[in-house]
XYZ file of C-alpha atoms in Angstrom:
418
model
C -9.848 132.570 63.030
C -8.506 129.547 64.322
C -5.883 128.523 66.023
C -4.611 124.787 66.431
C -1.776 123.877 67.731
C -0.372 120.344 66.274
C 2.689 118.232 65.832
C 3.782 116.651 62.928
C 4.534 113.769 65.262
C 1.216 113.133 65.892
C -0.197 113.518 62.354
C 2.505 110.989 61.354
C 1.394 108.651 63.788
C -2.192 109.176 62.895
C -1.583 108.213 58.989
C 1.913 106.333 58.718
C -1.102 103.204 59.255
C -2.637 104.317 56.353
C 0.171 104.207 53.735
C 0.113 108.123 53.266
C 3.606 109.600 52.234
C 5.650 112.792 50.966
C 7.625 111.440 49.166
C 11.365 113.346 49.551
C 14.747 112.411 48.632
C 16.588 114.493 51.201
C 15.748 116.193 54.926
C 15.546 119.666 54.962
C 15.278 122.128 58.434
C 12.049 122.937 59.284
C 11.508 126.784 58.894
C 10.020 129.220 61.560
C 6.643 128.876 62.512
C 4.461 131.407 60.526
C 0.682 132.418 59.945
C 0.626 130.378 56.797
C 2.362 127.194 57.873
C 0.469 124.018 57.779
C 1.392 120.416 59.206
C 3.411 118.626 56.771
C 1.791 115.193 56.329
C 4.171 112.138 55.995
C 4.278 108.548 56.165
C 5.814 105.526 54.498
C 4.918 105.242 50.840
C 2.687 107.132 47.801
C -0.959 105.936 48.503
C -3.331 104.570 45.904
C -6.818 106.387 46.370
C -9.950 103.908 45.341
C -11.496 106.688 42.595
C -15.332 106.646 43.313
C -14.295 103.086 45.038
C -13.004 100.364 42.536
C -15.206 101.795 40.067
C -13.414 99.418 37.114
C -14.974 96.926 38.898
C -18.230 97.857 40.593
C -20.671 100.517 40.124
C -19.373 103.429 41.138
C -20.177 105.112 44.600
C -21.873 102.149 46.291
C -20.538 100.055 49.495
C -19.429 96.832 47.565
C -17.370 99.475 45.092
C -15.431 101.063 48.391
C -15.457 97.548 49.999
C -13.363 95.702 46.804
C -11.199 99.208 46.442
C -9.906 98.372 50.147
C -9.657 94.581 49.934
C -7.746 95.368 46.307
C -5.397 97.539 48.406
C -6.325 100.727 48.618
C -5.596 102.811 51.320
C -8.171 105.597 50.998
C -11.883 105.520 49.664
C -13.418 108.532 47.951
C -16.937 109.256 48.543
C -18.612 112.101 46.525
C -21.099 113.787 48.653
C -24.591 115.102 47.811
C -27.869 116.243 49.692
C -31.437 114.201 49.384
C -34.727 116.163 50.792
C -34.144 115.686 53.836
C -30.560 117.080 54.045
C -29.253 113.939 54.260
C -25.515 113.505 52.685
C -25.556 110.481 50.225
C -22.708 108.758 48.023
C -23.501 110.194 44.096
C -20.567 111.659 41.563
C -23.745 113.631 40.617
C -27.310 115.117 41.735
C -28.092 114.157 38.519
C -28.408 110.779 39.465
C -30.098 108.975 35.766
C -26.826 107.890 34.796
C -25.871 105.725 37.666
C -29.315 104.402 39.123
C -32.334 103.173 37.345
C -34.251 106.100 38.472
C -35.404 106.373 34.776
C -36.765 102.866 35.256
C -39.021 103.714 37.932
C -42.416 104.869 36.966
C -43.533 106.101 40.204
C -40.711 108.876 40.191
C -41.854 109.618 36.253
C -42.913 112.860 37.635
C -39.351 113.970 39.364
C -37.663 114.228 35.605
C -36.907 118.168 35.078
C -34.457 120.448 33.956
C -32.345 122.507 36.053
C -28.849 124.719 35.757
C -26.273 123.373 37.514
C -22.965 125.414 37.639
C -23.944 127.266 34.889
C -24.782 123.792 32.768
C -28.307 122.820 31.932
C -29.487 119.518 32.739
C -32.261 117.192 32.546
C -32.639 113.940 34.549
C -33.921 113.271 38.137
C -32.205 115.133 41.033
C -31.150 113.891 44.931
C -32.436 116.753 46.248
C -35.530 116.040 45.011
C -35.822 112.814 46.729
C -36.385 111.833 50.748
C -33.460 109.464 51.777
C -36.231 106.882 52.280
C -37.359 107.235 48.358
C -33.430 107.155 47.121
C -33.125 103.937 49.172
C -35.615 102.195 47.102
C -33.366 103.002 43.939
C -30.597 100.933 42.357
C -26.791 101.826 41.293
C -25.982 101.011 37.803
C -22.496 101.097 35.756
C -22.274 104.783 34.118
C -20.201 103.829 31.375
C -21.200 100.585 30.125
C -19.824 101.081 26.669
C -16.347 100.856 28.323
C -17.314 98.641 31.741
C -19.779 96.269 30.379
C -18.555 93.971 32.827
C -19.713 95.702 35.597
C -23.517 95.101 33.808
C -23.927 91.865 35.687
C -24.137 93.998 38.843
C -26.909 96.652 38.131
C -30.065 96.551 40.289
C -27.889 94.646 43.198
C -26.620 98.084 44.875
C -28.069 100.701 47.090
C -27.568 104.530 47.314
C -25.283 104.558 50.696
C -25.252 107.316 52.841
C -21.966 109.095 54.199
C -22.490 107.600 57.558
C -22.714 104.256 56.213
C -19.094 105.038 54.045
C -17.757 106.057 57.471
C -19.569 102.897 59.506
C -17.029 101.282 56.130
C -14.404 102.381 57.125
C -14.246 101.647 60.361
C -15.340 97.867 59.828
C -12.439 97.309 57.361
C -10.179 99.197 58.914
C -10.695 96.384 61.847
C -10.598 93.689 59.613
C -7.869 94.585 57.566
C -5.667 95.284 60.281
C -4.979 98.831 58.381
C -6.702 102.046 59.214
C -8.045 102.770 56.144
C -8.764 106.605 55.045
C -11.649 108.208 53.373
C -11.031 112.009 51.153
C -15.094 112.724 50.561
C -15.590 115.627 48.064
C -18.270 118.341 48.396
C -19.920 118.132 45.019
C -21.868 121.690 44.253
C -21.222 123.275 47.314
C -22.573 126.766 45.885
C -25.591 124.747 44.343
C -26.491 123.396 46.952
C -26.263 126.523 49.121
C -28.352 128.211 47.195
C -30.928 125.574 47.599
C -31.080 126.006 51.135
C -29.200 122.470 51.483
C -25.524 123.283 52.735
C -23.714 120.127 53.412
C -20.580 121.539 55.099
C -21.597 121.635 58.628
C -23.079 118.257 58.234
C -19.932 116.776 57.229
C -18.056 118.258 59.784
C -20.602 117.267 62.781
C -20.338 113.444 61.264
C -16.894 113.121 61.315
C -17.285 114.958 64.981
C -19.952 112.254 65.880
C -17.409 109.448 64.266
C -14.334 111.054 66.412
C -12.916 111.551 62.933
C -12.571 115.433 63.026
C -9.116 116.420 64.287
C -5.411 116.696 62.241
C -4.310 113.080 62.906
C -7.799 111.252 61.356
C -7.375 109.021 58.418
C -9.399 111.687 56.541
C -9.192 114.667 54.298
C -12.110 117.063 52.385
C -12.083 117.627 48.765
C -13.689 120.374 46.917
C -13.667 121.916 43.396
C -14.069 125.251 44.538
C -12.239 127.492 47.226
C -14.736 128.814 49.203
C -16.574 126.123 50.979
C -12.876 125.069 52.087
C -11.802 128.912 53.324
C -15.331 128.249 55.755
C -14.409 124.779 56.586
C -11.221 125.999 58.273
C -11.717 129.607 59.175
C -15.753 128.761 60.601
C -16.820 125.611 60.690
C -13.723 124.119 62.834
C -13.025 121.042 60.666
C -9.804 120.026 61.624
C -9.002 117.659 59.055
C -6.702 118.456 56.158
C -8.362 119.878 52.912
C -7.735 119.413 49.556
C -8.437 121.769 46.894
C -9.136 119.971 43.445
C -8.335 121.346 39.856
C -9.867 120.996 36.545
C -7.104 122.122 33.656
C -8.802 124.328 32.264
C -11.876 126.972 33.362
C -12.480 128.116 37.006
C -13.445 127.180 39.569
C -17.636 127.681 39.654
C -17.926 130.249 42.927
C -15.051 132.112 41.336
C -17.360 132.302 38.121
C -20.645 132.954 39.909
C -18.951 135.800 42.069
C -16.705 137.565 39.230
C -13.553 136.225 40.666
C -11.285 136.297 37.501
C -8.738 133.533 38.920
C -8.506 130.671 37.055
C -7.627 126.888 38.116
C -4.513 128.179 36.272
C -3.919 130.931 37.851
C -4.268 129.052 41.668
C -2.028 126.265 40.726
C 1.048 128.748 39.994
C 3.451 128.925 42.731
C 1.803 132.428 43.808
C -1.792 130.746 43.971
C -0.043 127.756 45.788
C 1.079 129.734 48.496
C -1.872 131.479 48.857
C -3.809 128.485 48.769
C -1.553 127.297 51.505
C -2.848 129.317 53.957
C -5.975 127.383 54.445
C -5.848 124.519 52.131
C -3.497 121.563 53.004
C -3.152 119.523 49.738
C -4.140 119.841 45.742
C -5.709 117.193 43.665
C -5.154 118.250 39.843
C -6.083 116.814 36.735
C -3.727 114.254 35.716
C -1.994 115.485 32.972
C -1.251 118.930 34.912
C 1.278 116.615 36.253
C 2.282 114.270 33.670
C 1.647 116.281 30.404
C 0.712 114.194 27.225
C 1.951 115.637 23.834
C -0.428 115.664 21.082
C 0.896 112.366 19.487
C -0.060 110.498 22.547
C 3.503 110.102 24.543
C 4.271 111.567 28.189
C 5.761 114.493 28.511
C 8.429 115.558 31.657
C 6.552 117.076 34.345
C 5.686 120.375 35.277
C 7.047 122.018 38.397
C 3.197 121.799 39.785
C 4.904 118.920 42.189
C 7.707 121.113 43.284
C 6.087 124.553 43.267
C 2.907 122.777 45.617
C 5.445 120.872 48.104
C 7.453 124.219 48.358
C 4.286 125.955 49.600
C 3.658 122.781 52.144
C 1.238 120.869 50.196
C 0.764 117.916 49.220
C -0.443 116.410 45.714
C -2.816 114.190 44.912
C -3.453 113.958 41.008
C -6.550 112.140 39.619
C -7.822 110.092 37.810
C -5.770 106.769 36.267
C -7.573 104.254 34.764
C -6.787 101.139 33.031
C -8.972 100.981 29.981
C -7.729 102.385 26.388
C -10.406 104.614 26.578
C -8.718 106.679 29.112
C -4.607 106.258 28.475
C -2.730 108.298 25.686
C -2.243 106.761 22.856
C 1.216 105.997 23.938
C -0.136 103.128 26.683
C -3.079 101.785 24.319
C -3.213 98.471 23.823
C -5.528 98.311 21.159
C -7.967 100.190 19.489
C -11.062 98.658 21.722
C -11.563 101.388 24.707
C -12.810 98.700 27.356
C -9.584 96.369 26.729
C -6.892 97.349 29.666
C -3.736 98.839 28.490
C -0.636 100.036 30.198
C -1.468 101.833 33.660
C 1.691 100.740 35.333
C 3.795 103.094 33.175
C 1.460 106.356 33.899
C 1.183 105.406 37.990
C 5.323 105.017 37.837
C 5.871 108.406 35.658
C 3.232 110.397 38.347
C 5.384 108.586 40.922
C 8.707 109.699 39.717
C 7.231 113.492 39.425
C 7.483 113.215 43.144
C 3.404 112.813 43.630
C 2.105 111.898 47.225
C -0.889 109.552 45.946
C -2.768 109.039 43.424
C -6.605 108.317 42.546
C -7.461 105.428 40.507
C -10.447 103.301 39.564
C -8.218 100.444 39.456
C -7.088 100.089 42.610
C -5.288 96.632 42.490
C -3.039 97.655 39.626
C -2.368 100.480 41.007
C -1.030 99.091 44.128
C 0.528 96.745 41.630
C 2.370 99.827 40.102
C 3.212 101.282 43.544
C 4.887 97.674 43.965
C 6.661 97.501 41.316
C 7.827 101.512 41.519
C 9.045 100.700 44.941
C 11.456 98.208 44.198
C 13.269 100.532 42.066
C 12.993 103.699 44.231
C 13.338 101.904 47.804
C 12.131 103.539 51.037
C 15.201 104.716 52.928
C 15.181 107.477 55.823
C 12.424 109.797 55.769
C 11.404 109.738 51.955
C 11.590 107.966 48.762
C 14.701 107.458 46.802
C 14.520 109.114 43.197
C 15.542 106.938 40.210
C 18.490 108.432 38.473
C 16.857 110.622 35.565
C 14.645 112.119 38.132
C 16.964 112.299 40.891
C 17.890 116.150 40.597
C 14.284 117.357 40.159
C 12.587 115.225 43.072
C 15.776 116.145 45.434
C 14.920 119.479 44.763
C 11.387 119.085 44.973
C 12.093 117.439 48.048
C 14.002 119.396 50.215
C 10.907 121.741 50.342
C 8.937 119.194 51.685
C 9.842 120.121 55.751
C 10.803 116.906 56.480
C 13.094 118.132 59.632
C 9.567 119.142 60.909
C 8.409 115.730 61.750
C 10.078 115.682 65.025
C 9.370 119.253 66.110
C 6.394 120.687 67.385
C 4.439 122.941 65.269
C 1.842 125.564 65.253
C -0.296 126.546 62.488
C -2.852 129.271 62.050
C -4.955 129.354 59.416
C -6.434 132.775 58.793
């Protein structure tokens, strides 16, 4: 177990420069210390998470995608992490990696192409961890979704595979030049896969933020995973200090819960009695979108859920994923057309997550998001500690709110995760 004693002071400090909020209408006292508290992490205003970088612009998951989500205005870059050969962490939504380089292309790797089971899926393609760094470097990013991005054609065969320490060298050269400390939330991608491969990447995360000074509460950076127990051994034994985030699919479970006979769900852990136990070693939640912001079956957004409320009341924050701009992706309601690559109306789904109270939110858009965020804030104006609700949602997000342990920012605070 560890024990780590930190102040809400400081981790305010640490990410009030990098636009991070919980958003709150009202203070309320901070409650007694106990085994299950964690930090609460404020600052000024919902941020706007570059999804795979601006991936409605570049190629997903490569330097010049991360680089344009940051000039565009994001505050946070998301890096997806997976293992080469050589145990080296490298930038990839996927170890299946035909998709987004031209790996297929490449007739001396003709012989890599196999099938394997992945999470219980079968799959056939070329693999990262059948590759040396040194061979993946000699590869080239492609869009995966040309269909609906041809635009971002014109740049396949320009991009490299980067490696996590280059993302993190990123980040630290815009955060320079942009005057903002800029974040970075990478995601563990297979963690039980990969484990059972012999090719754990946990412990090589946390010894690269160590090496970066990055791993300690008040560091523009937070760990993602789709399953629970590569996070429980982040905090309890591998003494990453960073807040962790806990994603959600809306349906299924999560793939170490399948593989062990764990019956919870991703249900089941997002009710208010899997929040709070959750809480205990998991700082924050990134659902799927419309676990938020439901969408009825004729297309139109629905009020939503108490996931917002029932996550802050357990001291957690929520970062839903994943808006996009093209028709392909919105409800029917925010279409513009019937062509899935034309842009229709983002704005309204960022400002609906916003009113349910959200503290970010991950986009592949980045610019209009921000744009959104903008536009959202001039109706619901920073005042005091948190963000003031627009009347129709004022009742829910006060209540919502006063969870939220605002009073704690000026207190010192001790939390032990078991």
């Amino acid at each position: 177990m560890n024990t780590i004693t930190r102040t809400a002071a400081t981790s305010l400090l640490g990410l009030v420069s990098v636009g991070l909020v919980a958003p709150s209408a009202v203070a309320a006292p901070a409650p007694a210390p106990s085994e299950s508290e964690h930090p609460v992490l404020t600052a000024e205003k919902p941020w706007v998470i570059g999804h795979r970088g601006a991936s409605g612009h570049r190629p997903e998951h490569t330097l010049e995608a991360y680089e344009l989500a940051v000039r565009m205005g994001a505050d946070i870059m998301e890096p997806d992490l997976v293992s080469t050969k050589d145990g080296v962490l490298v930038a990839r939504h996927e170890n299946e990696i035909s998709g987004t380089t031209d790996v297929a292309d490449r007739p001396e790797f003709a012989d890599r192409k196999t099938t394997k089971t992945i999470d219980g899926a079968e799959l056939t393609g070329w693999f990262t961890e059948d590759f040396t760094l040194a061979e993946l470097k000699t590869l080239r990013a492609k869009e995966r979704i040309p269909e609906v991005r041809p635009g971002n054609t014109q740049y396949d065969g320009l991009y490299e595979v980067p490696t996590f320490a280059e993302v993190i060298e990123l980040r630290e050269r815009l955060s320079a030049e942009t005057g903002r400390e800029i974040g970075i939330i990478p995601e563990i991608k297979h963690p039980s896969y990969f484990d059972g491969i012999g090719l754990s990447m946990e412990e090589s995360v946390v010894a690269q933020l160590e090496e970066a000074d990055l791993n300690h509460a008040d560091a523009p950076v937070m760990i993602q995973s789709f399953e629970v127990q590569n996070l429980l051994d982040l905090n309890r034994n591998l003494d990453a200090e960073v807040p962790l985030v806990f994603l959600a699919w809306y349906e299924g479970k999560p793939w170490d819960h399948e593989a062990g006979g764990d019956p919870r769900t991703y249900a089941d852990l997002m009710t208010a009695e899997g929040l709070q136990e959750l809480s205990k070693d998991v700082d924050a939640i990134g659902p799927e979108a419309t676990m938020v912001v439901p969408v009825a079956e004729d297309g139109t957004l629905q009020e939503p859920t108490s996931l917002v409320q029932d996550a802050h009341a357990a001291g957690l924050l929520v970062t839903p994923y994943t808006l996009r701009a093209e028709n392909n992706f919105l409800p029917a309601s925010l279409q513009s057309s019937e062509d899935p690559a034309e842009h229709g109306d983002m704005t309204t789904l960022v400002h609906a997550h916003l009113d349910a109270g959200v503290d970010g939110v991950f986009s592949d858009h980045p610019a209009a998001a921000v744009e959104a965020r903008t536009s959202w804030a001039g109706e619901n104006p920073v005042i005091d500690t948190g963000v003031q609700a627009d009347s129709h949602r004022g009742q829910a997000l006060a209540a919502g709110a006063a969870l939220l342990l605002t009073g704690s920012l000026l207190v010192r605070r001790t939390a032990r995760r078991a």
